[in-house]
Short mmCIF file of C-alpha atoms in Angstrom, two decimals:
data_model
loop_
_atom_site.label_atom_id
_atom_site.label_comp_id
_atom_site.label_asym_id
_atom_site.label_seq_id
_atom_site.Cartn_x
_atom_site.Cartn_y
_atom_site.Cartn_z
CA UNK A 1415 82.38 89.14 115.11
CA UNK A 1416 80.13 91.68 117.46
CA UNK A 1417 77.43 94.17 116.36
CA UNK A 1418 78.34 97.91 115.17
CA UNK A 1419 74.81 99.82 115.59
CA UNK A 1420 72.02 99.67 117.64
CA UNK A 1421 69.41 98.40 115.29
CA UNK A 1422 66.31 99.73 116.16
CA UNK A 1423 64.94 103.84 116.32
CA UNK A 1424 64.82 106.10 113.77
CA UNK A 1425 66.70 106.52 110.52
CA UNK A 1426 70.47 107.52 111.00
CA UNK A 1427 73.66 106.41 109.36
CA UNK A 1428 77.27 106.85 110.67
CA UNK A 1429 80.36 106.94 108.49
CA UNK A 1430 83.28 105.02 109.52
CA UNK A 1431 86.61 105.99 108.11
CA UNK A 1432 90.08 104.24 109.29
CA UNK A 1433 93.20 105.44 108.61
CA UNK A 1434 96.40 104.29 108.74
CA UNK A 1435 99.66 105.49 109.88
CA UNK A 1436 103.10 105.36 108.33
CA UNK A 1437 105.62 103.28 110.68
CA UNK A 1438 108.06 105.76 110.72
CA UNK A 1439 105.64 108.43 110.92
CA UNK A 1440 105.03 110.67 114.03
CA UNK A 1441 101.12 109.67 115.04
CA UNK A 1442 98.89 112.94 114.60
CA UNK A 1443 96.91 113.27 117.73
CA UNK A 1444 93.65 111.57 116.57
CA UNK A 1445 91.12 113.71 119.26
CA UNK A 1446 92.60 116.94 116.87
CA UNK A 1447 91.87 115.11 113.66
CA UNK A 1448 88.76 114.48 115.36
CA UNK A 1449 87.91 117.92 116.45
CA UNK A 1450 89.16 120.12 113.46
CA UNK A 1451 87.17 117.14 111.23
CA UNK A 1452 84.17 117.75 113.43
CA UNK A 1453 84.19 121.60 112.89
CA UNK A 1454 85.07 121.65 109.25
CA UNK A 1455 81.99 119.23 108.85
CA UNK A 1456 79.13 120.10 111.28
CA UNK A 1457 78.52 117.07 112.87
CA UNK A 1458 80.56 114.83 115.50
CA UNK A 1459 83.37 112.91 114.65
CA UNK A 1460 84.85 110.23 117.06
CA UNK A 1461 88.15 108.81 116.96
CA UNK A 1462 89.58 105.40 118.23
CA UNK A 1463 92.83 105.98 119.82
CA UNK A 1464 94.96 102.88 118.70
CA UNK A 1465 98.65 102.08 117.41
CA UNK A 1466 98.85 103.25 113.73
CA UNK A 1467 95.09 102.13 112.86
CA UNK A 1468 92.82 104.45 113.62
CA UNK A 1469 88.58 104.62 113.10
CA UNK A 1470 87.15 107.96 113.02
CA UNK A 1471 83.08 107.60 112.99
CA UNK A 1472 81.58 110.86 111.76
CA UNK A 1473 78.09 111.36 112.15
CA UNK A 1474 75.08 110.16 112.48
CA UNK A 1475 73.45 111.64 109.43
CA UNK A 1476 69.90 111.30 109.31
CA UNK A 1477 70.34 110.30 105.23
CA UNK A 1478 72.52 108.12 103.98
CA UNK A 1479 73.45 110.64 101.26
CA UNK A 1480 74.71 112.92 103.77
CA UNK A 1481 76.87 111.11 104.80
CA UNK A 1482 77.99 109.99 101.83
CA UNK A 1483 78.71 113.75 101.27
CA UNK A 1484 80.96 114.15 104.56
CA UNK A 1485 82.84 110.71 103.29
CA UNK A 1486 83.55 113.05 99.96
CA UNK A 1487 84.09 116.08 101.84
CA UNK A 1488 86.15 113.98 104.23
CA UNK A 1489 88.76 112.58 102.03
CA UNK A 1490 89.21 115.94 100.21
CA UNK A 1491 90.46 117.34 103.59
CA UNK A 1492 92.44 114.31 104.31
CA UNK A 1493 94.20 114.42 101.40
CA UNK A 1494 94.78 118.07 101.48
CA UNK A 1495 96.65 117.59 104.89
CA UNK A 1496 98.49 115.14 102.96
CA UNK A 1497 100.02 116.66 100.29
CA UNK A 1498 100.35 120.59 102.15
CA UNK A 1499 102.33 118.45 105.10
CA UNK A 1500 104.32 116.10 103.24
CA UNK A 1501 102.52 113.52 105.31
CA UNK A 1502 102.38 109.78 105.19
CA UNK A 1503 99.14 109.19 106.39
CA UNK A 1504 97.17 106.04 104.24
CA UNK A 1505 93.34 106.17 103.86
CA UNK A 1506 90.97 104.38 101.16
CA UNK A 1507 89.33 106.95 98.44
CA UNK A 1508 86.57 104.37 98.42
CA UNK A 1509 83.32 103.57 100.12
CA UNK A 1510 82.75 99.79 100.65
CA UNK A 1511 79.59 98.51 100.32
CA UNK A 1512 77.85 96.30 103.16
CA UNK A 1513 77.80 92.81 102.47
CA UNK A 1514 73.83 91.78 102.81
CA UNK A 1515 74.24 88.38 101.14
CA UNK A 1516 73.31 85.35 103.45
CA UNK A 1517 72.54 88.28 106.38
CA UNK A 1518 69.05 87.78 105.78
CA UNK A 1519 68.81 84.09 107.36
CA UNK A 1520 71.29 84.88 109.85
CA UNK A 1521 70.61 85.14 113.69
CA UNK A 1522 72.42 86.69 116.22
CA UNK A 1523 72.47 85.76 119.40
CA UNK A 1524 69.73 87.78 120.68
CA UNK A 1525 67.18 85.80 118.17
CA UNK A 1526 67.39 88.96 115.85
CA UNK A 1527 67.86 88.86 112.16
CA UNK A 1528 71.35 90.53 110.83
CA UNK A 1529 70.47 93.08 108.39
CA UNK A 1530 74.20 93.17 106.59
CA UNK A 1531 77.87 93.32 107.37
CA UNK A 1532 80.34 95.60 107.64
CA UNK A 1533 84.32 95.10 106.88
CA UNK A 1534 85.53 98.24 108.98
CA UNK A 1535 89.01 98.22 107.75
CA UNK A 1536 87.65 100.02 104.61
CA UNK A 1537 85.55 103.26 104.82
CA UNK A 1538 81.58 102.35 104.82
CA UNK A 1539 78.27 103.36 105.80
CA UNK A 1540 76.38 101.85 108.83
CA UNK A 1541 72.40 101.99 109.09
CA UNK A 1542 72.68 102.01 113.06
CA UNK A 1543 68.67 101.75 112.70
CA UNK A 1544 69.51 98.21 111.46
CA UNK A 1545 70.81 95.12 113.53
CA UNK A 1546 75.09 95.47 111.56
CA UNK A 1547 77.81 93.24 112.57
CA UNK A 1548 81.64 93.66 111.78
CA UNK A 1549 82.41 90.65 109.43
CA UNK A 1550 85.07 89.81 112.12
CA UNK A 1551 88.34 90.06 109.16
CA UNK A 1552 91.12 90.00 111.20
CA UNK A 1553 93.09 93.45 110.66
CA UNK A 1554 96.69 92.66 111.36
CA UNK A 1555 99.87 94.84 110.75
CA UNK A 1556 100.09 95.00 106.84
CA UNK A 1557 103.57 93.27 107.07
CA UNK A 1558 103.81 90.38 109.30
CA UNK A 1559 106.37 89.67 111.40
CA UNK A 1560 109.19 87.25 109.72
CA UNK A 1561 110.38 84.43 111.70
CA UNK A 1562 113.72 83.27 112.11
CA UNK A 1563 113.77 80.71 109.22
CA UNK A 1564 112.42 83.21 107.02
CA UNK A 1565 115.36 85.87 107.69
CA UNK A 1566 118.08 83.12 107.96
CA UNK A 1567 116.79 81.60 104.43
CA UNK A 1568 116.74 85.16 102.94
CA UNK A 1569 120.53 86.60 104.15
CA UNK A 1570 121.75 83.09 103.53
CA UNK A 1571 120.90 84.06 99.33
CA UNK A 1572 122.47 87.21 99.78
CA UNK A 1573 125.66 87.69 98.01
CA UNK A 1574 128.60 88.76 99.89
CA UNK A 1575 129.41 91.73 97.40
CA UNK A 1576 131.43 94.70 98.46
CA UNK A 1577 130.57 97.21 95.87
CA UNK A 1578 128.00 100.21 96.46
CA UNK A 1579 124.18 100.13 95.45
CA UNK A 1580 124.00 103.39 93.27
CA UNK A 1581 122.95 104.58 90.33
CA UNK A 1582 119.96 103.20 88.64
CA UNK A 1583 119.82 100.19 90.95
CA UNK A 1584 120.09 102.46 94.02
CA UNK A 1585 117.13 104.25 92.80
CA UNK A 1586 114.95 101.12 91.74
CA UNK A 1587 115.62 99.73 95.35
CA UNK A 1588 114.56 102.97 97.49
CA UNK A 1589 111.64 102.68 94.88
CA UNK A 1590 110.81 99.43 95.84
CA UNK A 1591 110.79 99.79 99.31
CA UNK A 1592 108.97 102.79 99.35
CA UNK A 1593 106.00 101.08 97.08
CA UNK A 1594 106.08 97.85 99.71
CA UNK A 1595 105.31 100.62 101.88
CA UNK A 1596 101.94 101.38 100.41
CA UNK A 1597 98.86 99.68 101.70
CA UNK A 1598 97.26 100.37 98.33
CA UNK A 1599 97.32 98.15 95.56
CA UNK A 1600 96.17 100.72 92.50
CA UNK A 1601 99.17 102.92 94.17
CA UNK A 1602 101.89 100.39 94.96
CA UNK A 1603 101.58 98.58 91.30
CA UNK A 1604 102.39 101.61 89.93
CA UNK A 1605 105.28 102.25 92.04
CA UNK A 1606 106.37 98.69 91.06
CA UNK A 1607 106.37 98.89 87.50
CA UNK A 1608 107.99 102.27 87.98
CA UNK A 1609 110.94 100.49 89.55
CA UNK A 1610 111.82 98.32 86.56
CA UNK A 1611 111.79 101.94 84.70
CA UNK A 1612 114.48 103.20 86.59
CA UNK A 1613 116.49 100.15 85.59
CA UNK A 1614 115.91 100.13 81.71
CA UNK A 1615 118.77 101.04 79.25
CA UNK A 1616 118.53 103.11 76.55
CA UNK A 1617 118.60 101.21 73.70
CA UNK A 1618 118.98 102.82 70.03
CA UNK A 1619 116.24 102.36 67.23
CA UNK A 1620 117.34 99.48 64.65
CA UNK A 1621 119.15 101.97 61.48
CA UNK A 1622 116.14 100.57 59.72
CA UNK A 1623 113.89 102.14 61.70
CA UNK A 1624 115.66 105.18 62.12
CA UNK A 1625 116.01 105.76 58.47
CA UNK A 1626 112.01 105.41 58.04
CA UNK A 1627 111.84 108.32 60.44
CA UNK A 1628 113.96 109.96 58.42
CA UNK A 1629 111.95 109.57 55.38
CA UNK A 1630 108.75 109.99 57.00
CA UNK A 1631 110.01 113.62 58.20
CA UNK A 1632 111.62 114.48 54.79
CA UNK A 1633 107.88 113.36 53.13
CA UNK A 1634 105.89 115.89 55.39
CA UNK A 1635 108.69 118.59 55.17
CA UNK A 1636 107.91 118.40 51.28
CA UNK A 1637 104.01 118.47 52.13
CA UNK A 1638 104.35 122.24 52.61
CA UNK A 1639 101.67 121.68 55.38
CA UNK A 1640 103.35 124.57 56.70
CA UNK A 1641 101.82 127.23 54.20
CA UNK A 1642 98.13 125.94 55.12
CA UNK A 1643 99.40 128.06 58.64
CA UNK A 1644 97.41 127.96 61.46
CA UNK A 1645 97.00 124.97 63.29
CA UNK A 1646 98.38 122.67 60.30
CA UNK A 1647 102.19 124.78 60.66
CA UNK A 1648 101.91 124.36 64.45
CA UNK A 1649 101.02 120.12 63.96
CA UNK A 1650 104.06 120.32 61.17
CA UNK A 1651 106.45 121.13 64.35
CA UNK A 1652 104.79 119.34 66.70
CA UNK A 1653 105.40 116.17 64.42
CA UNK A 1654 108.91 116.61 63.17
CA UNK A 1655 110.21 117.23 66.66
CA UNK A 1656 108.96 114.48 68.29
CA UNK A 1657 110.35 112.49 65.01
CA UNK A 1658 113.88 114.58 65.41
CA UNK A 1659 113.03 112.99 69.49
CA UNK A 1660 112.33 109.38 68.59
CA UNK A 1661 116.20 107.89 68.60
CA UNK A 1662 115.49 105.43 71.17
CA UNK A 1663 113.02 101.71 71.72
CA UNK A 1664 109.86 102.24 73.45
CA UNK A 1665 110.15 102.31 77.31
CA UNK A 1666 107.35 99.37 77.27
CA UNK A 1667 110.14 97.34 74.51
CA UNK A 1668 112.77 98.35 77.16
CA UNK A 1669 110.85 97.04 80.32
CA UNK A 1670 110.34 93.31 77.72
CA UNK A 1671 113.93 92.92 77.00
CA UNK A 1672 114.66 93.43 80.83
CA UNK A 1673 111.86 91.13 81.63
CA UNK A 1674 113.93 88.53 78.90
CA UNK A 1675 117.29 88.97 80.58
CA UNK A 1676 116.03 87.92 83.49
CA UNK A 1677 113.42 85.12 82.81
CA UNK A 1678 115.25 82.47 85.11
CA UNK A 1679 114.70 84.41 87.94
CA UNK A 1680 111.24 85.73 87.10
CA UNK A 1681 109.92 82.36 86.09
CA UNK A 1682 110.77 80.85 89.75
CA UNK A 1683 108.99 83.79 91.68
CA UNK A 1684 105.92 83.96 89.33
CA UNK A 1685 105.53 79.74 89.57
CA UNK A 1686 103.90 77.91 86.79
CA UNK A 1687 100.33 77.84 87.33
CA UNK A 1688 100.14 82.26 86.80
CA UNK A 1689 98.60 82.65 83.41
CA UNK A 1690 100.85 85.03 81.66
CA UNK A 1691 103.66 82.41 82.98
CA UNK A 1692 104.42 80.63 79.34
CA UNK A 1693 104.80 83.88 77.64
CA UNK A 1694 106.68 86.52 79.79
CA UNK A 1695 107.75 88.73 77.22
CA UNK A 1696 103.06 89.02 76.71
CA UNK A 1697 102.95 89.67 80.14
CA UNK A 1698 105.54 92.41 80.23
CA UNK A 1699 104.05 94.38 77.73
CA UNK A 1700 100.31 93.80 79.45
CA UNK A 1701 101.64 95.03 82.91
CA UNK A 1702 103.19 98.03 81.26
CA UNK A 1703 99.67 98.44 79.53
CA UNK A 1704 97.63 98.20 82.59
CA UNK A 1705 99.77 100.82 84.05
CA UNK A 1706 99.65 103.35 81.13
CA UNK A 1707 95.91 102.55 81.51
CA UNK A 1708 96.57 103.75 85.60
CA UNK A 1709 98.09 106.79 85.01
CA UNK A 1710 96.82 108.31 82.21
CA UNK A 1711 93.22 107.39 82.34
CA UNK A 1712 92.65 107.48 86.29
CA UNK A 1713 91.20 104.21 86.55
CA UNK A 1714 91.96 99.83 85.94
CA UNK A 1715 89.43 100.12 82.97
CA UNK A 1716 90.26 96.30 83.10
CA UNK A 1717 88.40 93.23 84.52
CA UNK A 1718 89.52 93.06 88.16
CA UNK A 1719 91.11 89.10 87.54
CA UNK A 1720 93.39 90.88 84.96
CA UNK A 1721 94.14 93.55 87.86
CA UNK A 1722 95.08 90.67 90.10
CA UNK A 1723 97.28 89.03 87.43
CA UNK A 1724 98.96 91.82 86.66
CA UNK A 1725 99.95 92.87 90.17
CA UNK A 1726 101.05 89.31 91.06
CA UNK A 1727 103.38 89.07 87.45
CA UNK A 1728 104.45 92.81 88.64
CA UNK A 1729 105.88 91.55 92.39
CA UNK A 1730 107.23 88.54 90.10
CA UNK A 1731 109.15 90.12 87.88
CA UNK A 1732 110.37 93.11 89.96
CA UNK A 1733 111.86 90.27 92.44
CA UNK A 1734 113.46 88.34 89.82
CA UNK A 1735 115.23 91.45 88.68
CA UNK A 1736 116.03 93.39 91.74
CA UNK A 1737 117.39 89.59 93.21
CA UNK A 1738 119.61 89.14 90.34
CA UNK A 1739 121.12 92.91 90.04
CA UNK A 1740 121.99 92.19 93.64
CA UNK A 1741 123.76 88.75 93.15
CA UNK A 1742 125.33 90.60 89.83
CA UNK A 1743 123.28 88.14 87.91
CA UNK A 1744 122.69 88.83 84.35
CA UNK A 1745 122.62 92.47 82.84
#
């Protein structure tokens, strides 16, 4: 651990924001960042020159609500570079809060009372008026590197197939990767779960059900909700097309009868103590849940333990799958 600010003088916070760079991505030249940043801001904004993790402090602010602005201001800009560039570059969209719990009876070495800590792999907001100290996390590269028992054990599972990866599984694989990729968990769980989409099947509607349809569509036809016009004609074809649409299971139902062809598999990756481990077919439709909940409402809206859960069952079950598909185990 060592000290971030200065601790005494006036009031003054500094916003420190790391980014990270893809590993196949040509480094942008972090004193331009730094510069451009600084201008489109009006204030300074330093940048650590390191190997594909990067600090940029902007500031100081004399209110912590400014720079609580530039973070805002900051990430907008960032993310605008982003997406007009095609670029890879990885930054949180999140302040972290300093942890002040037990700094108040700690000493540093100078016989001064620690004020809080700071965890400076995620963006925060240092006090440099108060005595701050990194929490000393180690930051290491977000995939370590694999020793030689680890690759040996690995190929030696691999099966010795000569046929091409294409199609769906081609697709679910590059997907894969590519989420692995992402230092974000909100971003990569997504990707996940979006991998086990690409390998679902099509599967028809039970005649049972598709008859209901049927009926149900006949029944409103013969409503003559249509001659109310207005908004109740343009609901009447809204609702018959999407029942004319409906020929096929659920995505989420596809995703659980995957999950059930390949429960062997899944059930050794996942282990026994996971909670949603006695009922896979449960936690199939949960993941797919917590995921709908991702991308169409912006946000977990979930207790974090459930995020946890679901991630770990998600890197379980995607495994188990993508594993057997390349052994040309099971469907």
């Amino acid at each position: 651990m060592k000290r971030i600010s200065a601790g005494q003088g006036a009031a003054r916070y500094t916003l420190y924001l790391p980014v990270r760079f893809h590993q196949l991505a040509l480094p942008i030249d972090m004193r331009q960042l730094a510069g451009n940043l600084s201008a489109k801001l009006g204030v300074d904004v330093a940048a650590t020159q390191g190997e594909g993790w990067e600090q940029l402090r902007i500031g100081p602010f004399d209110s912590e609500a400014g720079a609580k602005e530039a973070f805002l201001k900051s990430t907008r800009y960032l993310a605008t570079l982003c997406v007009d560039r095609l670029y890879p570059l990885f930054f949180h969209m999140e302040q972290q809060p300093l942890d002040q719990s037990g700094a108040e009876v700690l000493i540093d070495g100078d016989g001064r009372r620690i004020d809080a800590f700071a965890f400076l792999y995620m963006p925060c907001i240092v006090p440099e008026h108060q005595n701050v100290w990194d929490s000393g996390a180690f930051v290491g590269q977000w995939h370590p590197q694999m020793t030689d028992e680890q690759l040996a054990d690995t190929l030696g599972k691999a099966a010795a197939i000569a046929e091409p990866l294409q199609g769906r599984l081609a697709v679910a694989i590059q997907t894969y990767i590519a989420a692995a990729a992402i230092p974000f968990w909100t971003a990569q769980y997504v990707g996940f779960v979006t991998c086990l989409e690409a390998l679902c099947e099509e599967e028809p509607l039970p005649s049972a059900q598709l008859q209901a349809l049927s009926d149900i569509g006949e029944a409103i036809e013969s409503a003559k909700l249509r001659e109310m016009g207005g908004a109740h004609a343009a609901m009447v074809d809204s609702v018959i097309m999407h029942i004319k649409k409906q020929r096929t299971i659920s995505i989420q139902n596809q995703i659980k009868n995957l999950v059930k062809s390949h429960e062997i598999s899944i059930a050794e990756h996942l282990g026994s103590s996971h909670p949603w481990s006695k009922n896979l077919a449960a936690g199939a439709k949960k993941m797919y849940y917590i995921r709908s909940r991702i991308v169409h409402d912006g946000t977990w809206g979930i207790p974090d333990e459930d995020v946890s859960q679901a991630r770990e069952f998600a890197i379980a079950v995607v495994k188990g799958v993508l594993l057997d598909k390349l052994a040309n185990i099971a469907p």
